[in-house]
Coordinates of C-alpha atoms in Angstrom, one line a residue:
Chain A
M1 CA 73.9 -44.1 -82.5
I2 CA 77.4 -44.7 -81.5
Y3 CA 77.9 -41.0 -81.2
Y4 CA 75.0 -40.6 -78.8
A5 CA 76.2 -43.5 -76.7
S6 CA 79.8 -42.3 -76.5
S7 CA 78.9 -38.7 -75.7
L8 CA 76.6 -40.0 -72.9
L9 CA 79.4 -42.2 -71.7
L10 CA 81.7 -39.2 -71.6
I11 CA 79.1 -37.3 -69.5
G12 CA 78.8 -40.3 -67.2
I13 CA 82.6 -40.5 -66.7
G14 CA 82.7 -36.7 -66.0
L15 CA 79.9 -37.0 -63.5
Y16 CA 81.7 -39.9 -61.8
A17 CA 84.9 -37.8 -61.5
L18 CA 83.0 -34.8 -60.3
I19 CA 81.2 -36.7 -57.5
I20 CA 83.7 -39.3 -56.4
K21 CA 87.2 -37.8 -56.9
K22 CA 88.6 -35.7 -54.1
N23 CA 91.3 -33.9 -56.0
L24 CA 90.4 -30.5 -57.3
I25 CA 92.2 -31.0 -60.6
K26 CA 90.3 -34.2 -61.1
V27 CA 87.1 -32.4 -60.4
L28 CA 88.1 -29.9 -63.1
I29 CA 88.8 -32.8 -65.5
G30 CA 85.3 -34.1 -64.7
L31 CA 83.8 -30.8 -65.6
D32 CA 85.6 -30.7 -68.8
L33 CA 84.5 -34.2 -69.7
I34 CA 80.9 -33.3 -69.1
E35 CA 81.2 -30.3 -71.3
T36 CA 82.9 -32.2 -74.1
G37 CA 80.3 -34.9 -73.9
A38 CA 77.5 -32.3 -74.2
N39 CA 79.2 -30.6 -77.1
M40 CA 79.7 -34.0 -78.9
L41 CA 76.0 -34.7 -78.3
I42 CA 75.0 -31.5 -80.0
V43 CA 77.2 -32.0 -83.0
S44 CA 76.0 -35.6 -83.4
I45 CA 72.4 -34.4 -83.3
G46 CA 73.0 -32.2 -86.3
F47 CA 75.0 -34.9 -88.1
V48 CA 73.6 -36.5 -91.3
K49 CA 75.3 -39.6 -92.6
G50 CA 77.1 -38.8 -95.9
G51 CA 76.3 -35.1 -95.6
T52 CA 78.6 -32.4 -96.6
A53 CA 79.1 -28.9 -95.2
P54 CA 76.2 -26.6 -96.0
I55 CA 78.1 -24.2 -98.2
F56 CA 76.6 -22.9 -101.4
S57 CA 79.4 -21.5 -103.4
K58 CA 77.7 -21.7 -106.8
E59 CA 74.0 -21.5 -107.5
W60 CA 74.0 -24.8 -109.4
L61 CA 76.0 -26.5 -106.8
V62 CA 73.5 -27.7 -104.2
P63 CA 74.7 -30.7 -102.3
P64 CA 72.2 -33.5 -102.1
L65 CA 72.7 -34.0 -98.4
F66 CA 74.2 -31.6 -95.9
V67 CA 74.6 -31.6 -92.1
D68 CA 72.7 -29.1 -89.9
A69 CA 75.0 -26.2 -89.4
I70 CA 73.2 -24.5 -86.5
P71 CA 74.2 -27.1 -83.8
Q72 CA 77.8 -26.7 -84.9
A73 CA 77.6 -22.9 -84.5
L74 CA 76.0 -23.4 -81.1
T75 CA 78.8 -25.8 -80.2
L76 CA 81.4 -23.2 -81.0
T77 CA 79.7 -20.8 -78.6
S78 CA 79.4 -23.4 -75.9
I79 CA 83.1 -24.4 -76.3
V80 CA 84.2 -20.8 -75.8
I81 CA 82.0 -20.4 -72.7
G82 CA 83.3 -23.7 -71.4
A83 CA 86.9 -22.8 -71.9
S84 CA 86.4 -19.5 -70.1
Q85 CA 84.7 -21.2 -67.2
L86 CA 87.4 -23.8 -66.9
A87 CA 90.1 -21.2 -67.0
L88 CA 88.4 -19.4 -64.2
A89 CA 88.1 -22.6 -62.3
A90 CA 91.8 -23.3 -62.7
A91 CA 92.5 -19.9 -61.4
F92 CA 90.4 -20.6 -58.3
V93 CA 92.2 -23.9 -57.8
V94 CA 95.6 -22.0 -57.8
V95 CA 94.3 -19.5 -55.2
L96 CA 92.9 -22.4 -53.1
Y97 CA 96.2 -24.2 -53.3
K98 CA 98.0 -21.0 -52.1
H99 CA 95.7 -20.8 -49.1
Y100 CA 95.6 -24.4 -48.0
G101 CA 98.7 -26.0 -49.5
T102 CA 96.6 -29.0 -50.6
L103 CA 94.3 -30.0 -53.5
D104 CA 92.3 -32.4 -51.4
I105 CA 88.7 -31.4 -51.1
R106 CA 88.3 -33.0 -47.7
K107 CA 90.9 -30.7 -46.2
I108 CA 89.4 -27.5 -47.8
R109 CA 86.4 -27.0 -45.7
S110 CA 86.1 -23.6 -44.0
L111 CA 82.6 -23.6 -45.4
K112 CA 80.0 -26.3 -45.1
W113 CA 80.5 -28.2 -48.4
Chain B
M1 CA 66.4 10.4 -82.3
V2 CA 63.6 9.3 -80.0
E3 CA 62.9 6.5 -82.4
E4 CA 66.4 5.2 -82.2
L5 CA 66.4 5.5 -78.4
T6 CA 63.5 3.2 -78.1
N7 CA 65.4 0.1 -79.5
P8 CA 65.7 -2.5 -76.7
I9 CA 69.0 -3.7 -78.1
L10 CA 70.6 -0.6 -76.5
L11 CA 69.9 -2.1 -73.1
V12 CA 72.7 -4.6 -73.9
A13 CA 74.7 -2.7 -76.4
L14 CA 75.2 0.5 -74.3
P15 CA 76.7 -1.2 -71.2
L16 CA 78.8 -3.4 -73.5
F17 CA 80.2 -0.2 -75.1
F18 CA 80.9 1.2 -71.7
V19 CA 82.7 -2.1 -70.7
F20 CA 85.1 -1.8 -73.7
L21 CA 85.5 1.9 -73.0
S22 CA 86.4 1.3 -69.4
V23 CA 89.0 -1.4 -70.5
I24 CA 90.6 1.3 -72.6
I25 CA 90.3 4.0 -69.9
A26 CA 91.7 1.7 -67.3
S27 CA 95.0 1.5 -69.2
F28 CA 95.4 5.3 -68.7
N29 CA 93.7 6.1 -65.5
K30 CA 92.3 3.4 -63.1
K31 CA 90.6 5.9 -60.8
I32 CA 87.9 7.0 -63.3
V33 CA 86.7 3.5 -64.1
K34 CA 84.6 3.2 -60.9
Y35 CA 82.3 6.0 -62.1
I36 CA 81.6 4.4 -65.5
P37 CA 79.0 1.8 -64.2
V38 CA 77.0 4.7 -62.7
V39 CA 76.9 6.5 -66.1
S40 CA 76.2 3.2 -67.9
F41 CA 73.2 2.1 -65.8
A42 CA 71.8 5.7 -65.7
A43 CA 71.9 5.6 -69.5
N44 CA 70.1 2.3 -69.5
L45 CA 67.4 3.7 -67.2
L46 CA 66.9 6.5 -69.6
V47 CA 66.5 4.0 -72.5
L48 CA 63.9 2.1 -70.4
I49 CA 62.0 5.2 -69.6
S50 CA 61.8 6.1 -73.3
L51 CA 60.7 2.6 -74.0
S52 CA 58.0 2.6 -71.3
S53 CA 55.2 4.4 -73.2
K54 CA 55.6 2.0 -76.2
V55 CA 55.6 -1.1 -73.9
L56 CA 52.6 0.1 -72.0
S57 CA 50.6 0.9 -75.1
Q58 CA 51.6 -2.0 -77.4
G59 CA 52.2 -4.7 -74.7
I60 CA 55.4 -5.8 -76.4
V61 CA 58.4 -4.1 -78.1
L62 CA 60.6 -6.1 -80.4
S63 CA 64.0 -5.7 -82.0
F64 CA 65.4 -7.9 -84.7
T65 CA 68.9 -8.4 -85.9
A66 CA 70.0 -8.2 -89.5
G67 CA 66.6 -6.8 -90.6
L68 CA 65.1 -10.2 -91.1
K69 CA 61.9 -11.5 -89.5
P70 CA 62.1 -14.0 -86.7
S71 CA 62.6 -17.6 -87.0
L72 CA 65.3 -16.4 -89.4
S73 CA 66.8 -13.8 -87.1
I74 CA 67.5 -13.4 -83.5
N75 CA 65.1 -11.1 -81.6
L76 CA 64.7 -9.3 -78.4
A77 CA 61.2 -9.1 -77.0
V78 CA 60.3 -6.7 -74.2
D79 CA 56.9 -7.5 -72.9
K80 CA 55.5 -6.0 -69.7
L81 CA 57.1 -8.6 -67.4
S82 CA 60.5 -8.2 -69.1
F83 CA 60.1 -4.5 -68.9
L84 CA 59.3 -4.6 -65.2
L85 CA 62.3 -6.8 -64.4
A86 CA 64.7 -5.0 -66.7
F87 CA 63.8 -1.8 -65.0
L88 CA 64.3 -3.3 -61.6
T89 CA 67.6 -4.7 -62.7
N90 CA 69.0 -1.5 -64.0
F91 CA 67.6 0.5 -61.1
L92 CA 69.3 -1.7 -58.6
A93 CA 72.5 -1.8 -60.7
F94 CA 72.5 2.0 -60.7
A95 CA 72.2 2.3 -57.0
I96 CA 74.7 -0.5 -56.3
S97 CA 77.2 1.0 -58.6
I98 CA 77.1 4.1 -56.6
Y99 CA 77.7 1.9 -53.5
N100 CA 80.6 0.3 -55.2
V101 CA 82.2 3.7 -55.8
F102 CA 82.2 4.4 -52.0
Y103 CA 82.8 0.9 -50.8
I104 CA 86.5 1.7 -50.5
K105 CA 88.8 -1.2 -50.3
E106 CA 92.2 -1.3 -52.0
R107 CA 91.2 -4.6 -53.6
L108 CA 88.2 -3.2 -55.4
E109 CA 90.0 -2.2 -58.5
D110 CA 89.0 -1.4 -62.1
K111 CA 88.3 -5.1 -63.0
F112 CA 85.6 -5.3 -60.3
H113 CA 83.6 -2.4 -61.8
I114 CA 84.0 -3.9 -65.3
L115 CA 82.7 -7.3 -64.2
F116 CA 79.8 -5.6 -62.4
M117 CA 78.8 -3.9 -65.6
I118 CA 79.0 -7.3 -67.4
L119 CA 76.8 -8.9 -64.7
G120 CA 74.3 -6.1 -65.0
L121 CA 74.1 -6.2 -68.8
S122 CA 73.9 -10.0 -69.0
T123 CA 71.1 -10.1 -66.4
T124 CA 69.2 -7.5 -68.5
W125 CA 69.9 -9.6 -71.6
L126 CA 68.6 -12.8 -70.0
I127 CA 65.4 -10.9 -69.2
I128 CA 64.7 -9.3 -72.6
T129 CA 65.9 -12.0 -75.0
G130 CA 63.4 -13.7 -77.3
D131 CA 65.6 -16.6 -78.2
L132 CA 66.3 -19.8 -76.3
F133 CA 70.0 -20.1 -77.2
N134 CA 70.5 -16.4 -76.3
L135 CA 68.9 -17.3 -73.0
F136 CA 71.6 -19.9 -72.5
V137 CA 74.4 -17.6 -73.4
A138 CA 73.1 -14.8 -71.2
F139 CA 72.7 -17.4 -68.4
E140 CA 76.3 -18.4 -68.8
I141 CA 77.6 -14.9 -68.8
V142 CA 75.6 -14.1 -65.7
S143 CA 77.2 -17.2 -64.1
V144 CA 80.8 -16.5 -65.1
S145 CA 80.7 -12.9 -64.0
S146 CA 79.1 -13.8 -60.7
F147 CA 81.6 -16.6 -60.0
S148 CA 84.4 -14.2 -60.5
L149 CA 82.7 -11.4 -58.5
V150 CA 82.0 -13.8 -55.6
A151 CA 85.6 -14.8 -55.4
F152 CA 86.9 -11.3 -56.2
T153 CA 88.5 -10.6 -52.8
R154 CA 90.6 -13.8 -53.2
E155 CA 90.1 -14.6 -49.5
K156 CA 89.9 -18.3 -48.5
E157 CA 86.2 -18.3 -47.9
S158 CA 85.2 -16.4 -51.0
V159 CA 87.3 -18.4 -53.4
E160 CA 86.0 -21.6 -52.0
A161 CA 82.4 -20.4 -52.2
G162 CA 83.2 -19.2 -55.8
F163 CA 84.5 -22.6 -56.7
K164 CA 81.5 -24.4 -55.3
Y165 CA 79.2 -22.0 -57.2
L166 CA 81.3 -22.6 -60.3
V167 CA 81.0 -26.4 -60.2
L168 CA 77.2 -26.2 -59.7
G169 CA 76.7 -23.3 -62.1
N170 CA 78.7 -25.1 -64.8
L171 CA 76.6 -28.3 -64.4
A172 CA 73.5 -26.1 -64.6
G173 CA 74.8 -24.6 -67.8
V174 CA 75.4 -28.0 -69.4
L175 CA 71.9 -29.2 -68.4
L176 CA 70.3 -26.0 -69.9
L177 CA 72.3 -26.4 -73.1
I178 CA 71.2 -30.0 -73.5
G179 CA 67.6 -29.0 -72.9
V180 CA 67.8 -26.2 -75.5
I181 CA 69.3 -28.6 -78.0
L182 CA 66.6 -31.2 -77.4
V183 CA 64.0 -28.5 -78.0
Y184 CA 65.9 -27.6 -81.2
T185 CA 65.9 -31.2 -82.5
S186 CA 62.2 -31.6 -82.0
T187 CA 61.1 -28.2 -83.4
G188 CA 63.9 -27.1 -85.7
T189 CA 64.0 -23.6 -84.3
L190 CA 65.4 -21.6 -81.4
N191 CA 63.1 -18.7 -81.4
I192 CA 60.8 -18.7 -78.4
A193 CA 57.7 -17.6 -80.3
D194 CA 58.4 -20.1 -83.1
I195 CA 59.0 -22.9 -80.7
A196 CA 55.8 -22.0 -78.9
L197 CA 53.9 -22.1 -82.1
K198 CA 55.3 -25.5 -83.2
I199 CA 55.2 -27.2 -79.8
S200 CA 51.4 -27.0 -79.4
S201 CA 51.0 -30.1 -81.5
F202 CA 53.3 -32.1 -79.2
T203 CA 52.2 -34.6 -76.6
L204 CA 53.0 -34.1 -73.0
S205 CA 55.6 -36.7 -72.9
Q206 CA 57.5 -35.1 -75.8
K207 CA 57.6 -31.9 -73.9
V208 CA 58.6 -33.2 -70.5
I209 CA 62.2 -34.4 -71.1
P210 CA 63.6 -31.2 -72.7
F211 CA 61.6 -29.2 -70.1
L212 CA 63.2 -31.1 -67.2
F213 CA 66.7 -30.3 -68.5
I214 CA 66.0 -26.6 -68.9
F215 CA 64.1 -26.4 -65.7
T216 CA 66.9 -28.1 -63.6
G217 CA 69.5 -25.8 -65.2
L218 CA 67.6 -22.7 -64.3
A219 CA 66.5 -23.9 -60.9
V220 CA 70.2 -24.1 -59.8
E221 CA 70.6 -20.4 -60.4
G222 CA 67.1 -19.7 -59.1
A223 CA 68.0 -21.4 -55.8
L224 CA 65.1 -23.8 -55.7
F225 CA 65.4 -26.6 -53.1
P226 CA 67.5 -28.9 -53.2
L227 CA 69.8 -27.2 -55.8
N228 CA 70.6 -24.2 -53.7
S229 CA 73.5 -25.3 -51.5
W230 CA 75.8 -22.9 -53.2
L231 CA 73.7 -19.8 -52.4
P232 CA 74.3 -19.5 -48.6
D233 CA 78.0 -19.6 -49.2
A234 CA 78.3 -17.5 -52.4
H235 CA 76.0 -14.6 -51.6
P236 CA 77.6 -13.7 -48.2
S237 CA 81.2 -14.1 -49.3
A238 CA 80.8 -11.6 -52.2
P239 CA 81.5 -7.9 -51.6
S240 CA 78.3 -6.4 -50.2
G241 CA 77.2 -4.6 -53.3
I242 CA 77.4 -7.9 -55.3
S243 CA 75.5 -9.7 -52.6
A244 CA 72.7 -7.2 -52.9
F245 CA 72.6 -7.5 -56.7
L246 CA 72.8 -11.3 -56.6
S247 CA 70.1 -11.7 -54.0
G248 CA 68.0 -8.8 -55.2
I249 CA 67.7 -9.7 -58.9
V250 CA 69.9 -12.5 -60.3
T251 CA 68.0 -15.2 -58.5
T252 CA 64.7 -13.6 -59.6
S253 CA 65.9 -13.4 -63.2
A254 CA 66.5 -17.2 -63.2
I255 CA 62.9 -17.6 -61.9
Y256 CA 61.8 -15.4 -64.7
G257 CA 63.5 -17.8 -67.1
I258 CA 61.5 -20.7 -65.6
V259 CA 58.3 -18.7 -65.9
R260 CA 59.0 -17.8 -69.6
V261 CA 59.8 -21.4 -70.4
V262 CA 56.8 -22.9 -68.5
I263 CA 54.2 -20.4 -69.7
T264 CA 55.3 -19.1 -73.1
V265 CA 57.4 -21.9 -74.5
F266 CA 55.9 -25.2 -73.2
N267 CA 52.5 -24.0 -72.1
F268 CA 51.6 -26.9 -69.7
P269 CA 47.9 -27.2 -69.4
V270 CA 47.4 -28.1 -65.8
V271 CA 48.3 -26.0 -62.8
P272 CA 51.6 -27.4 -61.8
L273 CA 51.1 -28.6 -58.3
A274 CA 54.7 -29.9 -58.2
F275 CA 55.9 -26.4 -58.6
V276 CA 53.8 -25.2 -55.7
I277 CA 55.2 -28.0 -53.5
L278 CA 58.8 -27.2 -54.6
G279 CA 58.3 -23.5 -53.8
L280 CA 56.8 -24.5 -50.4
V281 CA 59.7 -26.7 -49.5
T282 CA 62.2 -24.0 -50.6
L283 CA 60.3 -21.5 -48.4
I284 CA 60.3 -23.8 -45.4
Y285 CA 64.0 -24.7 -45.8
G286 CA 65.1 -21.1 -46.3
E287 CA 63.2 -19.6 -43.4
I288 CA 64.1 -22.3 -40.9
A289 CA 67.8 -22.2 -41.8
A290 CA 67.8 -18.4 -41.7
F291 CA 66.4 -18.6 -38.2
Y292 CA 69.5 -20.4 -36.9
Q293 CA 72.2 -18.3 -38.5
K294 CA 74.8 -16.4 -36.5
D295 CA 76.2 -14.6 -39.5
I296 CA 74.1 -11.6 -40.6
K297 CA 74.9 -11.9 -44.4
R298 CA 74.3 -15.7 -44.3
M299 CA 71.0 -15.0 -42.6
L300 CA 70.0 -12.6 -45.3
A301 CA 71.1 -15.2 -48.0
F302 CA 68.9 -17.9 -46.4
S303 CA 66.0 -15.4 -46.2
T304 CA 66.5 -14.9 -50.0
I305 CA 66.0 -18.6 -50.5
G306 CA 62.8 -18.5 -48.5
Q307 CA 61.5 -15.4 -50.3
T308 CA 62.3 -17.0 -53.7
G309 CA 60.3 -20.0 -52.7
L310 CA 57.4 -17.8 -51.7
I311 CA 57.6 -15.9 -55.0
F312 CA 57.8 -19.2 -57.0
L313 CA 55.0 -20.9 -55.2
T314 CA 52.6 -17.9 -55.4
F315 CA 53.4 -17.5 -59.1
F316 CA 52.2 -21.0 -59.9
A317 CA 49.4 -21.2 -57.3
G318 CA 46.7 -19.9 -59.5
G319 CA 45.8 -17.6 -62.3
E320 CA 46.1 -13.9 -62.8
P321 CA 45.5 -12.7 -59.2
S322 CA 48.2 -14.9 -57.7
I323 CA 50.7 -14.0 -60.5
S324 CA 50.1 -10.3 -59.9
A325 CA 50.6 -10.9 -56.1
S326 CA 53.8 -12.8 -56.8
L327 CA 55.1 -9.9 -59.0
M328 CA 54.4 -7.5 -56.2
Q329 CA 56.4 -9.7 -53.9
V330 CA 59.2 -9.7 -56.4
L331 CA 59.3 -5.9 -56.3
N332 CA 59.1 -5.9 -52.5
H333 CA 61.8 -8.5 -52.0
S334 CA 64.2 -7.1 -54.6
L335 CA 64.1 -3.6 -53.2
S336 CA 64.1 -4.4 -49.5
K337 CA 66.7 -7.2 -49.7
A338 CA 69.0 -5.0 -51.7
I339 CA 68.7 -2.3 -49.0
L340 CA 69.3 -4.9 -46.2
F341 CA 72.5 -6.2 -47.9
L342 CA 73.8 -2.7 -48.6
V343 CA 73.2 -1.5 -45.0
A344 CA 74.4 -4.8 -43.4
G345 CA 77.5 -4.5 -45.7
S346 CA 78.4 -1.1 -44.4
M347 CA 77.8 -2.2 -40.8
V348 CA 80.0 -5.3 -41.3
L349 CA 82.7 -3.0 -42.9
K350 CA 82.7 -0.9 -39.7
V351 CA 82.7 -3.8 -37.2
G352 CA 85.0 -6.1 -39.2
S353 CA 83.0 -9.2 -38.5
R354 CA 79.8 -10.7 -39.9
D355 CA 78.7 -12.1 -36.5
I356 CA 75.3 -10.8 -35.5
E357 CA 76.3 -10.5 -31.8
G358 CA 79.2 -8.3 -32.9
L359 CA 76.7 -5.7 -34.1
K360 CA 75.6 -5.0 -30.5
G361 CA 74.9 -1.3 -29.9
L362 CA 75.6 -0.3 -33.4
G363 CA 72.2 1.2 -33.7
F364 CA 73.1 4.1 -31.5
K365 CA 76.2 4.9 -33.5
M366 CA 75.0 4.4 -37.0
R367 CA 71.5 5.8 -36.6
G368 CA 70.8 6.5 -40.2
S369 CA 71.8 2.9 -41.2
A370 CA 69.8 1.4 -38.4
V371 CA 66.6 3.3 -39.4
V372 CA 67.0 2.3 -43.0
F373 CA 67.5 -1.3 -41.9
I374 CA 64.4 -1.2 -39.8
V375 CA 62.2 0.2 -42.6
A376 CA 63.5 -2.4 -45.0
V377 CA 62.8 -5.2 -42.5
L378 CA 59.3 -3.9 -41.9
S379 CA 58.6 -3.9 -45.6
L380 CA 60.1 -7.3 -46.2
V381 CA 58.2 -8.9 -43.3
G382 CA 55.0 -7.1 -44.3
I383 CA 54.1 -4.5 -41.6
P384 CA 51.2 -2.2 -42.6
P385 CA 52.4 1.2 -43.9
F386 CA 55.0 -0.3 -46.2
F387 CA 54.7 -2.1 -49.5
G388 CA 55.4 -5.6 -48.2
F389 CA 52.1 -5.5 -46.4
F390 CA 50.2 -5.0 -49.6
S391 CA 52.0 -7.7 -51.4
K392 CA 51.5 -10.2 -48.5
V393 CA 47.8 -9.3 -48.3
N394 CA 47.5 -9.8 -52.1
I395 CA 49.2 -13.2 -51.9
L396 CA 46.8 -14.3 -49.2
T397 CA 43.6 -12.9 -50.8
S398 CA 44.5 -14.4 -54.2
L399 CA 45.0 -17.8 -52.5
L400 CA 41.8 -17.5 -50.6
S401 CA 39.7 -16.4 -53.6
E402 CA 40.9 -19.4 -55.6
S403 CA 40.7 -21.9 -52.9
E404 CA 37.3 -23.2 -53.9
T405 CA 38.6 -24.4 -57.2
S406 CA 42.2 -25.4 -56.5
S407 CA 42.2 -26.5 -52.9
L408 CA 45.3 -24.6 -52.1
L409 CA 43.8 -23.1 -49.0
F410 CA 46.3 -25.0 -46.8
L411 CA 49.1 -22.7 -48.3
V412 CA 47.8 -19.8 -46.2
I413 CA 49.0 -21.4 -43.0
P414 CA 52.6 -21.9 -43.9
I415 CA 52.9 -18.5 -45.5
L416 CA 51.6 -16.8 -42.4
F417 CA 53.6 -19.0 -40.1
F418 CA 56.9 -18.4 -41.9
S419 CA 56.2 -14.7 -42.1
I420 CA 56.2 -14.8 -38.3
I421 CA 59.4 -16.8 -38.2
E422 CA 61.0 -14.2 -40.6
A423 CA 59.8 -11.4 -38.4
A424 CA 61.3 -13.2 -35.4
Y425 CA 64.8 -13.5 -36.7
F426 CA 64.8 -10.0 -38.1
F427 CA 63.6 -8.4 -34.9
K428 CA 66.3 -10.4 -33.1
V429 CA 68.9 -8.5 -35.2
I430 CA 67.1 -5.2 -34.5
K431 CA 67.1 -5.9 -30.8
I432 CA 70.8 -6.6 -30.9
L433 CA 71.4 -3.4 -32.8
F434 CA 69.8 -1.4 -30.0
T435 CA 71.4 -3.2 -27.0
R436 CA 73.7 -0.8 -25.1
T437 CA 77.3 -1.8 -24.8
R438 CA 80.5 0.0 -23.7
D439 CA 82.2 -0.6 -27.0
T440 CA 82.7 2.4 -29.2
Y441 CA 82.5 2.4 -32.9
P442 CA 83.4 5.0 -35.4
S443 CA 80.3 6.8 -36.6
E444 CA 78.4 6.6 -39.8
N445 CA 79.8 6.9 -43.3
Y446 CA 77.0 8.7 -44.9
R447 CA 78.2 8.2 -48.4
L448 CA 77.7 4.4 -48.1
L449 CA 74.1 5.1 -47.0
L450 CA 73.2 7.1 -50.1
P451 CA 72.5 4.2 -52.4
A452 CA 70.4 2.5 -49.8
L453 CA 68.4 5.8 -49.5
I454 CA 67.9 5.9 -53.2
I455 CA 66.4 2.4 -53.2
L456 CA 64.4 3.2 -50.0
A457 CA 62.9 6.2 -51.8
A458 CA 61.6 3.9 -54.5
L459 CA 60.2 1.5 -51.9
I460 CA 58.4 4.4 -50.1
L461 CA 57.1 5.7 -53.4
I462 CA 55.5 2.4 -54.3
S463 CA 54.2 2.1 -50.7
A464 CA 52.4 5.3 -51.2
F465 CA 50.6 4.1 -54.4
P466 CA 49.9 0.4 -53.8
N467 CA 46.7 0.4 -55.8
Q468 CA 48.3 1.8 -58.9
V469 CA 51.1 -0.8 -58.6
L470 CA 48.6 -3.5 -58.2
A471 CA 46.7 -2.4 -61.3
F472 CA 50.0 -2.4 -63.3
M473 CA 50.8 -5.9 -62.0
K474 CA 47.4 -7.1 -63.0
E475 CA 48.0 -5.9 -66.5
T476 CA 51.4 -7.5 -66.5
A477 CA 49.9 -10.8 -65.3
H478 CA 47.3 -10.6 -68.1
N479 CA 50.1 -9.8 -70.6
I480 CA 52.1 -12.9 -69.6
L481 CA 49.2 -15.3 -69.9
Q482 CA 48.4 -14.0 -73.4
R483 CA 50.6 -16.5 -75.1
D484 CA 49.0 -16.1 -78.5
F485 CA 49.6 -12.4 -78.4
Y486 CA 53.3 -13.0 -77.8
I487 CA 53.6 -15.5 -80.7
R488 CA 51.6 -13.3 -83.1
S489 CA 53.6 -10.2 -82.3
V490 CA 56.9 -11.9 -82.8
I491 CA 56.1 -14.1 -85.8
G492 CA 53.9 -11.5 -87.4
G493 CA 56.8 -9.1 -86.8
I494 CA 54.9 -5.9 -85.7

């Protein structure tokens, strides 16, 4: 239960940073927190208390309890995707800083935000 | 040989092969890379043509990984709807990659063409996948490649639009992921057909929460009100070929995702009136905002929002007749909006500004482009000899024929009214194109017109055979609603 609560809390903090903060880097940190929270949520959904890794090395060695491995595989995929998106976002921030000389969202408004 | 060609996995694998090939080639010769997307999407079209007879006769073509049957393996499922959209995607990608070859700017380097191939292949993947997690991954690849393509010119405006799109797209991805995982926890599988089989015993309240997450995620990319604030910035700031692809098919592919999830996966029993209202609000918002735009590409982008709303609302307004009408509108919108963006792009390239007033008198200089523009507008708005007329008529008749049972008769009025609004702002542009001025512009670049002409040929071809197209759309609509058939084919593993 604590895993669910803490991952939801992480998502909440991330959303707060995304909406309230005016610094582009802080917005990125918010995005990262949201993603981390979601990934944690997925892993904790597959978690079984006292379970081991679902690896069958010998035929007679079947663990009595094992965690669900699919959510973990999904999390790996989603971490990779998240990392690439954040790298791209960081590159955007660099270019925006070159154009405007500031990281303040309120000053970067050639479009309607 | 033919048997191997008919495997749908080639639709993703072939462009991926060409992507890696072009990365290698780019290290030797950067000039050849721009021709590779043309070859790649032409190859995809050939694969689709060889698939077509099988899809039409069987109704669905499947492809499994690792030789295992689904629920244990990942599968691709090409039913008639997927086939239609995949064909449209690859056709547009083919024409637009020709456009990108001639859209000469020193900045459009090899990476641009590679990213465009990735966008094309991931859109196809999103459309043909039979697995919910694959849907998520394809969605994310579509997003990442379109963020970077939108910001590709590295100008102030485009990077800012790209950043805004990225923030919203990223949130959408997380929502979609959480939704997919919630479905996984309650059913224990990620295969669409398997989920559909298991979810039938669920109560409505168990379905609603995961559905809302998935729906919201897809609705951001599908530009449904109020999640579409990124679109009017992102679509115009992209290079014109990309604008055409994003507006023409990427938005529609997200709508396809919603359709697949609503009809095949969750199978909600009642006609979702909320969807109709959502579509209607999107239609109203898009068309009214488009009316007030001074920037031609921004106007086209808002018109895309409006058209998406129309497509969405018609799809869920009733049974088979309105679904087939909606699919006709998809065809009409994708083709004519792609033409409009391509032609407007080459005009903007000539004039150097996106201001509508700045296009004054251009119709006399760029005659070919102006004529193509007018034909596309006539079709989009729905003027008789062209395809748009038949799709609009079908939308109206399908609504009228079902009005006795579903009391959606009131929809006819806003649809007609906003068609008139749409006609008004497009004709305003045409009038400006043909206002005489003293300014002189360089004349037409016919190479940039060629891809628009290819798409126009397709549009005129379907305008000539509206009844055959309608018959095909009816079969497709019937095919979508046959949920049991889908489940049986995948789980049974034909």
